[in-house]
Structure formats: structure tokens, C-alpha cells
């Protein structure tokens, strides 16, 4: 199915997706058929291995059609980066199927005990976006030995991202939220789930299993950029919706709302915000991608620049959404308004840990020349 068909369907079904609290099944199928959930899967597993910026453009376009669909596309693709970091036999098992889709929360909220043949995992994770349509579900874990002391896997990981068969995962009914309702980002849990040796990715390692441009590209930087591109798409949609409202006339006036000077100024500023955000983000990802293609190691300066671009772009995009929402006045307060949904989606998305305001502190610390850990940049 062509990508544009999937985008059109996501836009049409957006109200249904929000009402369901999960992507409408037709949308999930369309995104799957168009290959939009696995653009960053390694070529060795039959994936496209698209450039980072190309993947971000897909996320942005989907979020413009529907924020929830864009978010699920972002989660599926950023998780698919693990195809470059999982042992090759397991990468083949998880990702070879063209309908494969992965998701999960990377922070080590679970505990993995070393046992014969692998790990035994118990834990609970938040933000399980799209887990109800994933073929494999992952979660970050802390590795311990039989005594409960910190330990390492055989390949040296202390906090790997492990993959579960969906049958081992309990999806919990916790996703009752203001925005991104259709992402089904519920909590999920496992109890004493067995994870065979090697069915995990070491996200902290600078040595991917697949030595490719995507494998060398900073994982957490790509995740932050994905969140930012989702917000850029939401900002674009807000601008489009404000322009449509501008065609209407206010009560008792012969002029359209677009004739109001304040709306004109807000639209101009929102447009500038989105264009600046996109330019900074994509120029940065393109530059780092070029070096990754050449086989150059990613420098700390690159990691910081990428995270700075992602956080900045995300916040400029939310400012654009806010400008459009407030400029629309009472028209935007109704739940039937697409601008209302965009506003709520954007304000949930900006709370993501990769682009939240607190990420600026370590970035500023680095820019001051102070000792700073860049392992999660």
C-alpha cells in the first residue's frame, strides 16, 4: 500500500483511533503494508535501512495526519534500530517478517536475573506505545546475579533492552490521559519471563552488531529526533487547521478571521517556528549521517548537537501549536476540533524524557566544558 494512502487513512480514522484508545485496525494494517513501521530495520534482516532523515520525514508526515499514528510510527522505527544491535540470529527471528513491529520502554525498569541459557525477567514498564500491535515487545532491565547483586550478561551488557514474546506480557489498563490517547501507551508487565541468551540489545554500546550507518548512529539521539519530528508534524497540522479557520467570519463581521492582525502575526510566528525547528533538526541529522556513512565514530560534540537540535525543535514545535490553538479562540475548545486534539497530543508528547526541558541542563553543562556523561545522548 502506498505511503500516501496510509496517511490519508490515518487522518480520516483519527477520531476513531482516539475513541478506541488504540490505532484503528485499518490504520495499523495500512502502516504495516506501506512499510512505515520498519524503515530503520537493518538490511541484513530484510529491512530498508533508510537514512535517519528519511525516517524522520515519515514520522513527521504521519504525525501531521494523526498524532497517535505518528507516535506509533516513531516508536516502531526507533525500536527497530535494535535490529543493528541484537545478535544476528535473534535479529533475523524478530525482524525478518515484513509484518514485524517492535516497541517498548528502554529505561531499565525490570530486573533480569542470570539463569542457565539466558535471563529471567520480572518488571513493569510505562509508556508501552503500540504494544497491542507489536509482534515483539521489549523492555529495559537491570542485570543481577542469583544474590541480587549487579552483574553483566555474557556480552557485557549491564542494562540491556530485552525482547519478550507478546504472550509473556500483560498489558495493563493504565492509559487514561489527556493526549495521544490512540497510542495505547499503557503500562505492561512480565513475571519470571525467560529471555534466551542473546535476545537483547545493548543500547549503551558503541559497537553495534551490524556495522552500518544506522548501527553507528547514536541510538538515543535518533530517539530524541524521532520525538521531535513527531512534534514538528503536529505543529504543521496546527498551522493547517488555523488557516482553515481563517476562512470563517466572526459573528457580526463581513471579514474573515484571517483579516485579524493578531491571527496573522500568530500564523507567521508559528510557521517560522516549524521551519526553524525542521531545518536545525534535519541539517544536524544529515551531517551526522554523512559521517556515519563514512565510517567515522560519532563524537561527543555530535551527540550533544543532535540532542540539542531535538530538544530545541520539540519545544519550538509546541510553541507553534500553542500559538495556533490560542489564536483559534473558542473554536478550538470543542473535542470535535482537530486543533483541540493536536494541542492535547503535543502537550503529552513534550513530556517525553528525550526532549523534556530537563535535558537542556546536561547539554548546557557540556557546552560550559564541564565533565558530562554523554552515554545517553
mmCIF file of C-alpha atoms in Angstrom:
data_model
loop_
_atom_site.group_PDB
_atom_site.id
_atom_site.type_symbol
_atom_site.label_atom_id
_atom_site.label_comp_id
_atom_site.label_asym_id
_atom_site.label_seq_id
_atom_site.Cartn_x
_atom_site.Cartn_y
_atom_site.Cartn_z
ATOM 1 C CA UNK A 1 0.000 0.000 0.000
ATOM 2 C CA UNK A 2 1.462 3.416 -0.918
ATOM 3 C CA UNK A 3 2.514 5.638 1.956
ATOM 4 C CA UNK A 4 0.109 8.408 0.946
ATOM 5 C CA UNK A 5 -2.842 6.027 1.156
ATOM 6 C CA UNK A 6 -1.823 5.096 4.697
ATOM 7 C CA UNK A 7 -1.502 8.785 5.622
ATOM 8 C CA UNK A 8 -4.934 9.582 4.215
ATOM 9 C CA UNK A 9 -6.458 6.704 6.152
ATOM 10 C CA UNK A 10 -4.721 7.759 9.390
ATOM 11 C CA UNK A 11 -6.182 11.252 9.002
ATOM 12 C CA UNK A 12 -9.698 10.001 8.277
ATOM 13 C CA UNK A 13 -9.643 7.492 11.129
ATOM 14 C CA UNK A 14 -8.044 9.835 13.702
ATOM 15 C CA UNK A 15 -11.293 10.415 15.660
ATOM 16 C CA UNK A 16 -11.932 6.651 15.715
ATOM 17 C CA UNK A 17 -8.365 5.994 16.859
ATOM 18 C CA UNK A 18 -8.778 8.427 19.748
ATOM 19 C CA UNK A 19 -12.128 6.935 20.737
ATOM 20 C CA UNK A 20 -10.707 3.411 20.675
ATOM 21 C CA UNK A 21 -7.622 4.386 22.684
ATOM 22 C CA UNK A 22 -5.586 2.449 20.129
ATOM 23 C CA UNK A 23 -4.755 2.747 16.442
ATOM 24 C CA UNK A 24 -7.748 1.798 14.344
ATOM 25 C CA UNK A 25 -7.027 -1.678 12.906
ATOM 26 C CA UNK A 26 -7.291 -0.369 9.358
ATOM 27 C CA UNK A 27 -4.621 2.231 10.121
ATOM 28 C CA UNK A 28 -2.281 -0.330 11.682
ATOM 29 C CA UNK A 29 -2.664 -2.576 8.650
ATOM 30 C CA UNK A 30 -2.104 0.308 6.222
ATOM 31 C CA UNK A 31 1.049 1.454 8.020
ATOM 32 C CA UNK A 32 2.320 -2.133 8.058
ATOM 33 C CA UNK A 33 1.577 -2.708 4.382
ATOM 34 C CA UNK A 34 3.346 0.543 3.455
ATOM 35 C CA UNK A 35 6.460 -0.487 5.409
ATOM 36 C CA UNK A 36 6.207 2.629 7.577
ATOM 37 C CA UNK A 37 6.723 0.775 10.868
ATOM 38 C CA UNK A 38 10.151 -0.642 9.908
ATOM 39 C CA UNK A 39 12.026 1.918 7.830
ATOM 40 C CA UNK A 40 15.094 1.601 10.070
ATOM 41 C CA UNK A 41 15.253 -2.201 10.155
ATOM 42 C CA UNK A 42 18.708 -3.461 9.144
ATOM 43 C CA UNK A 43 19.158 -4.554 5.535
ATOM 44 C CA UNK A 44 20.633 -7.816 6.852
ATOM 45 C CA UNK A 45 17.132 -8.633 8.185
ATOM 46 C CA UNK A 46 15.357 -7.626 5.008
ATOM 47 C CA UNK A 47 14.756 -4.042 6.103
ATOM 48 C CA UNK A 48 15.039 -0.805 4.198
ATOM 49 C CA UNK A 49 17.749 0.701 6.434
ATOM 50 C CA UNK A 50 16.594 4.180 5.364
ATOM 51 C CA UNK A 51 18.626 7.228 6.316
ATOM 52 C CA UNK A 52 17.795 8.836 9.646
ATOM 53 C CA UNK A 53 16.359 11.946 7.999
ATOM 54 C CA UNK A 54 14.205 9.890 5.629
ATOM 55 C CA UNK A 55 12.787 8.033 8.610
ATOM 56 C CA UNK A 56 12.125 11.292 10.435
ATOM 57 C CA UNK A 57 10.225 12.616 7.427
ATOM 58 C CA UNK A 58 7.951 9.565 7.556
ATOM 59 C CA UNK A 59 7.308 10.152 11.262
ATOM 60 C CA UNK A 60 6.605 13.847 10.643
ATOM 61 C CA UNK A 61 4.189 13.183 7.782
ATOM 62 C CA UNK A 62 2.291 10.584 9.803
ATOM 63 C CA UNK A 63 2.023 12.838 12.857
ATOM 64 C CA UNK A 64 0.642 15.604 10.638
ATOM 65 C CA UNK A 65 -2.099 13.184 9.571
ATOM 66 C CA UNK A 66 -2.717 11.967 13.130
ATOM 67 C CA UNK A 67 -0.573 12.448 16.212
ATOM 68 C CA UNK A 68 -1.257 8.986 17.624
ATOM 69 C CA UNK A 69 -0.339 7.273 14.361
ATOM 70 C CA UNK A 70 2.813 9.394 14.088
ATOM 71 C CA UNK A 71 3.808 8.483 17.628
ATOM 72 C CA UNK A 72 3.365 4.755 16.949
ATOM 73 C CA UNK A 73 5.402 5.051 13.744
ATOM 74 C CA UNK A 74 8.120 6.795 15.766
ATOM 75 C CA UNK A 75 8.165 4.099 18.452
ATOM 76 C CA UNK A 76 8.210 1.254 15.926
ATOM 77 C CA UNK A 77 11.074 2.753 13.929
ATOM 78 C CA UNK A 78 13.258 3.796 16.844
ATOM 79 C CA UNK A 79 12.814 0.360 18.409
ATOM 80 C CA UNK A 80 13.679 -1.147 15.016
ATOM 81 C CA UNK A 81 17.157 0.366 15.422
ATOM 82 C CA UNK A 82 17.805 -2.548 17.777
ATOM 83 C CA UNK A 83 17.950 -4.765 14.662
ATOM 84 C CA UNK A 84 21.501 -3.434 14.313
ATOM 85 C CA UNK A 85 22.303 -4.305 17.946
ATOM 86 C CA UNK A 86 20.694 -7.712 18.577
ATOM 87 C CA UNK A 87 22.646 -10.894 17.942
ATOM 88 C CA UNK A 88 22.186 -11.751 14.269
ATOM 89 C CA UNK A 89 20.155 -14.954 14.737
ATOM 90 C CA UNK A 90 17.686 -13.201 17.012
ATOM 91 C CA UNK A 91 17.585 -10.118 14.790
ATOM 92 C CA UNK A 92 16.588 -12.446 11.952
ATOM 93 C CA UNK A 93 13.873 -14.070 14.079
ATOM 94 C CA UNK A 94 12.443 -10.777 15.306
ATOM 95 C CA UNK A 95 12.656 -8.637 12.163
ATOM 96 C CA UNK A 96 12.687 -10.816 9.029
ATOM 97 C CA UNK A 97 8.885 -10.926 8.742
ATOM 98 C CA UNK A 98 7.742 -7.868 6.695
ATOM 99 C CA UNK A 99 4.857 -7.503 9.154
ATOM 100 C CA UNK A 100 7.174 -7.415 12.181
ATOM 101 C CA UNK A 101 6.723 -4.484 14.545
ATOM 102 C CA UNK A 102 8.530 -3.853 17.815
ATOM 103 C CA UNK A 103 8.063 -1.434 20.709
ATOM 104 C CA UNK A 104 8.761 -0.980 24.379
ATOM 105 C CA UNK A 105 10.321 1.272 27.017
ATOM 106 C CA UNK A 106 14.106 1.350 27.130
ATOM 107 C CA UNK A 107 14.853 2.504 30.656
ATOM 108 C CA UNK A 108 15.824 -0.392 32.994
ATOM 109 C CA UNK A 109 12.588 -0.708 34.945
ATOM 110 C CA UNK A 110 12.775 -4.509 35.116
ATOM 111 C CA UNK A 111 15.123 -6.908 36.858
ATOM 112 C CA UNK A 112 16.840 -9.665 34.889
ATOM 113 C CA UNK A 113 18.419 -12.486 36.849
ATOM 114 C CA UNK A 114 21.180 -14.531 35.219
ATOM 115 C CA UNK A 115 19.997 -18.129 34.754
ATOM 116 C CA UNK A 116 21.126 -21.063 32.635
ATOM 117 C CA UNK A 117 20.618 -20.192 28.993
ATOM 118 C CA UNK A 118 19.669 -16.566 29.427
ATOM 119 C CA UNK A 119 17.753 -14.246 31.755
ATOM 120 C CA UNK A 120 14.673 -14.495 33.939
ATOM 121 C CA UNK A 121 12.880 -11.156 33.926
ATOM 122 C CA UNK A 122 10.304 -9.574 36.188
ATOM 123 C CA UNK A 123 9.258 -5.960 35.845
ATOM 124 C CA UNK A 124 6.751 -3.312 34.915
ATOM 125 C CA UNK A 125 7.239 -0.589 32.342
ATOM 126 C CA UNK A 126 5.312 2.572 31.459
ATOM 127 C CA UNK A 127 4.714 4.097 28.014
ATOM 128 C CA UNK A 128 4.126 0.851 26.144
ATOM 129 C CA UNK A 129 3.138 2.728 22.991
ATOM 130 C CA UNK A 130 1.652 0.477 20.338
ATOM 131 C CA UNK A 131 2.319 -2.692 22.315
ATOM 132 C CA UNK A 132 -1.110 -4.030 21.370
ATOM 133 C CA UNK A 133 0.006 -4.325 17.727
ATOM 134 C CA UNK A 134 3.653 -5.309 18.291
ATOM 135 C CA UNK A 135 4.901 -8.733 17.255
ATOM 136 C CA UNK A 136 7.697 -8.461 19.870
ATOM 137 C CA UNK A 137 7.698 -6.264 22.976
ATOM 138 C CA UNK A 138 10.868 -5.065 24.676
ATOM 139 C CA UNK A 139 11.864 -3.552 27.983
ATOM 140 C CA UNK A 140 14.988 -2.227 29.614
ATOM 141 C CA UNK A 141 16.314 -4.285 32.524
ATOM 142 C CA UNK A 142 18.988 -4.227 35.202
ATOM 143 C CA UNK A 143 21.014 -7.441 35.221
ATOM 144 C CA UNK A 144 21.658 -9.134 38.577
ATOM 145 C CA UNK A 145 23.135 -12.427 39.750
ATOM 146 C CA UNK A 146 21.413 -15.043 41.922
ATOM 147 C CA UNK A 147 22.251 -12.990 45.007
ATOM 148 C CA UNK A 148 20.645 -9.868 43.577
ATOM 149 C CA UNK A 149 23.940 -8.073 43.005
ATOM 150 C CA UNK A 150 24.607 -6.082 39.820
ATOM 151 C CA UNK A 151 26.018 -8.298 37.074
ATOM 152 C CA UNK A 152 26.754 -8.414 33.349
ATOM 153 C CA UNK A 153 25.451 -10.594 30.560
ATOM 154 C CA UNK A 154 27.945 -12.739 28.673
ATOM 155 C CA UNK A 155 28.344 -9.991 26.085
ATOM 156 C CA UNK A 156 28.988 -7.343 28.744
ATOM 157 C CA UNK A 157 25.602 -5.609 28.997
ATOM 158 C CA UNK A 158 24.501 -4.321 32.410
ATOM 159 C CA UNK A 159 21.207 -2.734 31.274
ATOM 160 C CA UNK A 160 20.121 -4.433 28.023
ATOM 161 C CA UNK A 161 16.849 -3.991 26.169
ATOM 162 C CA UNK A 162 15.338 -7.471 26.164
ATOM 163 C CA UNK A 163 12.621 -8.844 23.876
ATOM 164 C CA UNK A 164 9.547 -10.721 25.076
ATOM 165 C CA UNK A 165 7.078 -12.795 23.173
ATOM 166 C CA UNK A 166 3.747 -10.893 23.497
ATOM 167 C CA UNK A 167 2.226 -13.963 25.159
ATOM 168 C CA UNK A 168 4.566 -13.365 28.131
ATOM 169 C CA UNK A 169 3.430 -9.755 28.538
ATOM 170 C CA UNK A 170 0.458 -8.457 30.493
ATOM 171 C CA UNK A 171 -0.913 -5.176 29.115
ATOM 172 C CA UNK A 172 -2.328 -3.136 31.994
ATOM 173 C CA UNK A 173 -5.250 -0.732 31.776
ATOM 174 C CA UNK A 174 -3.457 2.483 32.749
ATOM 175 C CA UNK A 175 -3.644 4.695 29.651
ATOM 176 C CA UNK A 176 -6.265 7.279 30.706
ATOM 177 C CA UNK A 177 -4.699 10.534 29.550
ATOM 178 C CA UNK A 178 -5.233 13.959 28.015
ATOM 179 C CA UNK A 179 -3.481 13.428 24.687
ATOM 180 C CA UNK A 180 -2.006 10.765 22.404
ATOM 181 C CA UNK A 181 -4.944 8.652 23.539
ATOM 182 C CA UNK A 182 -4.824 6.484 20.434
ATOM 183 C CA UNK A 183 -1.272 5.273 21.068
ATOM 184 C CA UNK A 184 -2.369 2.704 23.674
ATOM 185 C CA UNK A 185 0.746 3.638 25.662
ATOM 186 C CA UNK A 186 -0.316 1.526 28.616
ATOM 187 C CA UNK A 187 1.869 0.065 31.354
ATOM 188 C CA UNK A 188 2.905 -3.533 30.777
ATOM 189 C CA UNK A 189 4.467 -6.220 32.951
ATOM 190 C CA UNK A 190 6.136 -9.624 32.921
ATOM 191 C CA UNK A 191 6.701 -12.105 35.737
ATOM 192 C CA UNK A 192 9.603 -14.552 35.568
ATOM 193 C CA UNK A 193 9.675 -14.384 31.777
ATOM 194 C CA UNK A 194 12.536 -16.346 30.254
ATOM 195 C CA UNK A 195 14.654 -14.461 27.713
ATOM 196 C CA UNK A 196 17.045 -16.773 25.845
ATOM 197 C CA UNK A 197 20.726 -15.884 25.543
ATOM 198 C CA UNK A 198 21.275 -13.059 23.075
ATOM 199 C CA UNK A 199 17.655 -11.924 22.676
ATOM 200 C CA UNK A 200 18.556 -8.422 23.716
ATOM 201 C CA UNK A 201 20.260 -5.259 22.534
ATOM 202 C CA UNK A 202 22.957 -3.312 24.330
ATOM 203 C CA UNK A 203 21.798 0.263 23.731
ATOM 204 C CA UNK A 204 24.762 1.713 25.626
ATOM 205 C CA UNK A 205 27.400 0.095 23.426
ATOM 206 C CA UNK A 206 29.335 1.972 20.754
ATOM 207 C CA UNK A 207 29.945 -1.330 18.954
ATOM 208 C CA UNK A 208 26.763 -2.436 17.138
ATOM 209 C CA UNK A 209 26.392 -5.992 15.884
ATOM 210 C CA UNK A 210 25.734 -4.662 12.378
ATOM 211 C CA UNK A 211 28.408 -2.135 11.454
ATOM 212 C CA UNK A 212 26.164 0.094 9.354
ATOM 213 C CA UNK A 213 25.406 3.838 9.276
ATOM 214 C CA UNK A 214 22.245 3.217 11.304
ATOM 215 C CA UNK A 215 24.149 0.986 13.695
ATOM 216 C CA UNK A 216 26.764 3.682 14.252
ATOM 217 C CA UNK A 217 24.222 6.492 14.599
ATOM 218 C CA UNK A 218 23.558 7.427 18.270
ATOM 219 C CA UNK A 219 20.537 5.394 19.369
ATOM 220 C CA UNK A 220 19.261 7.845 21.974
ATOM 221 C CA UNK A 221 19.898 10.751 19.623
ATOM 222 C CA UNK A 222 17.736 9.091 16.982
ATOM 223 C CA UNK A 223 15.018 8.537 19.575
ATOM 224 C CA UNK A 224 15.066 12.201 20.601
ATOM 225 C CA UNK A 225 14.979 13.250 16.959
ATOM 226 C CA UNK A 226 12.017 10.938 16.376
ATOM 227 C CA UNK A 227 10.019 12.552 19.178
ATOM 228 C CA UNK A 228 10.911 15.996 17.806
ATOM 229 C CA UNK A 229 9.838 15.096 14.265
ATOM 230 C CA UNK A 230 6.517 13.863 15.627
ATOM 231 C CA UNK A 231 6.016 17.261 17.268
ATOM 232 C CA UNK A 232 7.010 19.060 14.072
ATOM 233 C CA UNK A 233 4.262 17.132 12.282
ATOM 234 C CA UNK A 234 1.760 18.183 14.949
ATOM 235 C CA UNK A 235 2.887 21.795 14.524
ATOM 236 C CA UNK A 236 2.322 21.571 10.780
ATOM 237 C CA UNK A 237 -1.174 20.214 11.334
ATOM 238 C CA UNK A 238 -1.972 23.024 13.782
ATOM 239 C CA UNK A 239 -0.926 25.598 11.174
ATOM 240 C CA UNK A 240 -3.120 23.949 8.541
ATOM 241 C CA UNK A 241 -6.100 23.924 10.890
ATOM 242 C CA UNK A 242 -5.628 27.606 11.758
ATOM 243 C CA UNK A 243 -5.550 28.511 8.067
ATOM 244 C CA UNK A 244 -8.863 26.658 7.574
ATOM 245 C CA UNK A 245 -10.397 28.549 10.493
ATOM 246 C CA UNK A 246 -9.147 31.801 8.989
ATOM 247 C CA UNK A 247 -11.637 31.368 6.184
ATOM 248 C CA UNK A 248 -14.541 31.734 8.614
ATOM 249 C CA UNK A 249 -16.168 35.012 9.565
ATOM 250 C CA UNK A 250 -16.614 36.132 13.132
ATOM 251 C CA UNK A 251 -20.129 36.955 14.305
ATOM 252 C CA UNK A 252 -21.308 40.331 13.059
ATOM 253 C CA UNK A 253 -18.333 40.858 10.759
ATOM 254 C CA UNK A 254 -18.048 40.812 6.985
ATOM 255 C CA UNK A 255 -14.379 39.943 7.178
ATOM 256 C CA UNK A 256 -12.861 36.534 7.693
ATOM 257 C CA UNK A 257 -10.849 35.722 10.792
ATOM 258 C CA UNK A 258 -7.741 35.796 8.612
ATOM 259 C CA UNK A 259 -8.142 39.568 8.396
ATOM 260 C CA UNK A 260 -7.300 39.922 12.087
ATOM 261 C CA UNK A 261 -3.800 41.279 12.591
ATOM 262 C CA UNK A 262 -3.217 39.162 15.706
ATOM 263 C CA UNK A 263 -4.028 35.938 13.836
ATOM 264 C CA UNK A 264 -1.740 36.961 11.007
ATOM 265 C CA UNK A 265 1.123 37.516 13.422
ATOM 266 C CA UNK A 266 0.486 34.237 15.231
ATOM 267 C CA UNK A 267 0.385 32.285 11.980
ATOM 268 C CA UNK A 268 3.634 33.874 10.805
ATOM 269 C CA UNK A 269 5.414 33.105 14.083
ATOM 270 C CA UNK A 270 4.118 29.528 14.187
ATOM 271 C CA UNK A 271 5.274 28.955 10.609
ATOM 272 C CA UNK A 272 8.723 30.354 11.386
ATOM 273 C CA UNK A 273 8.976 28.115 14.459
ATOM 274 C CA UNK A 274 8.257 24.965 12.474
ATOM 275 C CA UNK A 275 10.594 25.850 9.621
ATOM 276 C CA UNK A 276 13.413 26.695 12.026
ATOM 277 C CA UNK A 277 12.824 23.506 14.019
ATOM 278 C CA UNK A 278 12.854 21.299 10.938
ATOM 279 C CA UNK A 279 15.895 22.988 9.452
ATOM 280 C CA UNK A 280 18.031 22.653 12.586
ATOM 281 C CA UNK A 281 16.970 19.072 13.247
ATOM 282 C CA UNK A 282 17.380 17.755 9.709
ATOM 283 C CA UNK A 283 20.607 19.608 8.979
ATOM 284 C CA UNK A 284 22.062 18.064 12.121
ATOM 285 C CA UNK A 285 20.881 14.526 11.358
ATOM 286 C CA UNK A 286 22.111 14.822 7.768
ATOM 287 C CA UNK A 287 25.578 15.919 8.884
ATOM 288 C CA UNK A 288 25.945 13.109 11.428
ATOM 289 C CA UNK A 289 24.516 10.595 8.957
ATOM 290 C CA UNK A 290 27.137 11.585 6.401
ATOM 291 C CA UNK A 291 29.905 10.909 8.904
ATOM 292 C CA UNK A 292 28.266 7.610 9.890
ATOM 293 C CA UNK A 293 28.185 6.565 6.232
ATOM 294 C CA UNK A 294 31.901 7.288 6.028
ATOM 295 C CA UNK A 295 32.529 5.010 8.993
ATOM 296 C CA UNK A 296 33.650 7.779 11.310
ATOM 297 C CA UNK A 297 32.994 7.282 15.042
ATOM 298 C CA UNK A 298 30.347 9.582 16.477
ATOM 299 C CA UNK A 299 31.986 12.279 18.579
ATOM 300 C CA UNK A 300 30.595 13.691 21.817
ATOM 301 C CA UNK A 301 30.125 17.011 20.033
ATOM 302 C CA UNK A 302 27.835 15.238 17.555
ATOM 303 C CA UNK A 303 25.799 13.611 20.305
ATOM 304 C CA UNK A 304 25.316 16.925 22.086
ATOM 305 C CA UNK A 305 24.436 18.774 18.882
ATOM 306 C CA UNK A 306 21.845 16.136 17.968
ATOM 307 C CA UNK A 307 20.165 16.182 21.369
ATOM 308 C CA UNK A 308 20.223 19.981 21.419
ATOM 309 C CA UNK A 309 18.602 20.081 17.974
ATOM 310 C CA UNK A 310 15.938 17.553 19.015
ATOM 311 C CA UNK A 311 15.020 19.276 22.270
ATOM 312 C CA UNK A 312 15.005 22.709 20.676
ATOM 313 C CA UNK A 313 12.906 21.548 17.714
ATOM 314 C CA UNK A 314 10.401 19.847 20.013
ATOM 315 C CA UNK A 315 9.868 22.969 22.112
ATOM 316 C CA UNK A 316 9.639 25.297 19.110
ATOM 317 C CA UNK A 317 7.007 22.978 17.655
ATOM 318 C CA UNK A 318 4.921 23.037 20.834
ATOM 319 C CA UNK A 319 5.130 26.830 20.836
ATOM 320 C CA UNK A 320 3.756 26.772 17.280
ATOM 321 C CA UNK A 321 0.876 24.537 18.353
ATOM 322 C CA UNK A 322 0.091 26.831 21.277
ATOM 323 C CA UNK A 323 0.082 29.921 19.060
ATOM 324 C CA UNK A 324 -2.402 28.295 16.683
ATOM 325 C CA UNK A 325 -4.581 26.897 19.443
ATOM 326 C CA UNK A 326 -4.945 30.194 21.282
ATOM 327 C CA UNK A 327 -5.374 32.161 18.055
ATOM 328 C CA UNK A 328 -8.323 29.924 17.152
ATOM 329 C CA UNK A 329 -10.211 31.006 20.258
ATOM 330 C CA UNK A 330 -13.415 29.207 21.231
ATOM 331 C CA UNK A 331 -13.431 27.142 18.018
ATOM 332 C CA UNK A 332 -10.570 25.029 19.358
ATOM 333 C CA UNK A 333 -12.078 24.053 22.718
ATOM 334 C CA UNK A 334 -14.531 21.524 21.290
ATOM 335 C CA UNK A 335 -13.497 17.876 21.268
ATOM 336 C CA UNK A 336 -14.611 17.687 17.635
ATOM 337 C CA UNK A 337 -11.900 20.170 16.656
ATOM 338 C CA UNK A 338 -8.735 18.603 15.146
ATOM 339 C CA UNK A 339 -6.832 21.537 16.647
ATOM 340 C CA UNK A 340 -8.050 20.525 20.102
ATOM 341 C CA UNK A 341 -6.658 17.028 19.565
ATOM 342 C CA UNK A 342 -3.358 18.373 18.219
ATOM 343 C CA UNK A 343 -2.988 20.635 21.264
ATOM 344 C CA UNK A 344 -3.516 17.753 23.685
ATOM 345 C CA UNK A 345 -1.266 15.391 21.729
ATOM 346 C CA UNK A 346 1.566 17.928 21.629
ATOM 347 C CA UNK A 347 1.463 18.598 25.356
ATOM 348 C CA UNK A 348 1.696 14.903 26.154
ATOM 349 C CA UNK A 349 4.463 14.309 23.602
ATOM 350 C CA UNK A 350 6.671 17.083 25.006
ATOM 351 C CA UNK A 351 6.843 15.279 28.360
ATOM 352 C CA UNK A 352 8.952 12.501 26.794
ATOM 353 C CA UNK A 353 12.264 12.174 28.611
ATOM 354 C CA UNK A 354 14.334 12.597 25.442
ATOM 355 C CA UNK A 355 13.082 16.161 24.809
ATOM 356 C CA UNK A 356 11.794 17.384 28.186
ATOM 357 C CA UNK A 357 13.187 20.703 29.420
ATOM 358 C CA UNK A 358 15.467 18.960 31.905
ATOM 359 C CA UNK A 359 17.545 17.563 29.026
ATOM 360 C CA UNK A 360 18.916 21.061 28.470
ATOM 361 C CA UNK A 361 20.808 21.017 31.775
ATOM 362 C CA UNK A 362 23.421 18.339 30.903
ATOM 363 C CA UNK A 363 23.695 19.828 27.403
ATOM 364 C CA UNK A 364 24.485 23.227 28.886
ATOM 365 C CA UNK A 365 26.918 21.611 31.291
ATOM 366 C CA UNK A 366 28.775 20.080 28.346
ATOM 367 C CA UNK A 367 28.798 23.410 26.485
ATOM 368 C CA UNK A 368 30.404 25.027 29.533
ATOM 369 C CA UNK A 369 33.212 22.484 29.231
ATOM 370 C CA UNK A 370 32.320 20.702 32.477
ATOM 371 C CA UNK A 371 32.684 16.895 32.815
ATOM 372 C CA UNK A 372 29.452 15.406 31.403
ATOM 373 C CA UNK A 373 28.342 11.841 30.682
ATOM 374 C CA UNK A 374 27.139 11.559 27.077
ATOM 375 C CA UNK A 375 26.240 7.854 27.208
ATOM 376 C CA UNK A 376 22.527 8.597 26.820
ATOM 377 C CA UNK A 377 22.860 11.423 24.284
#
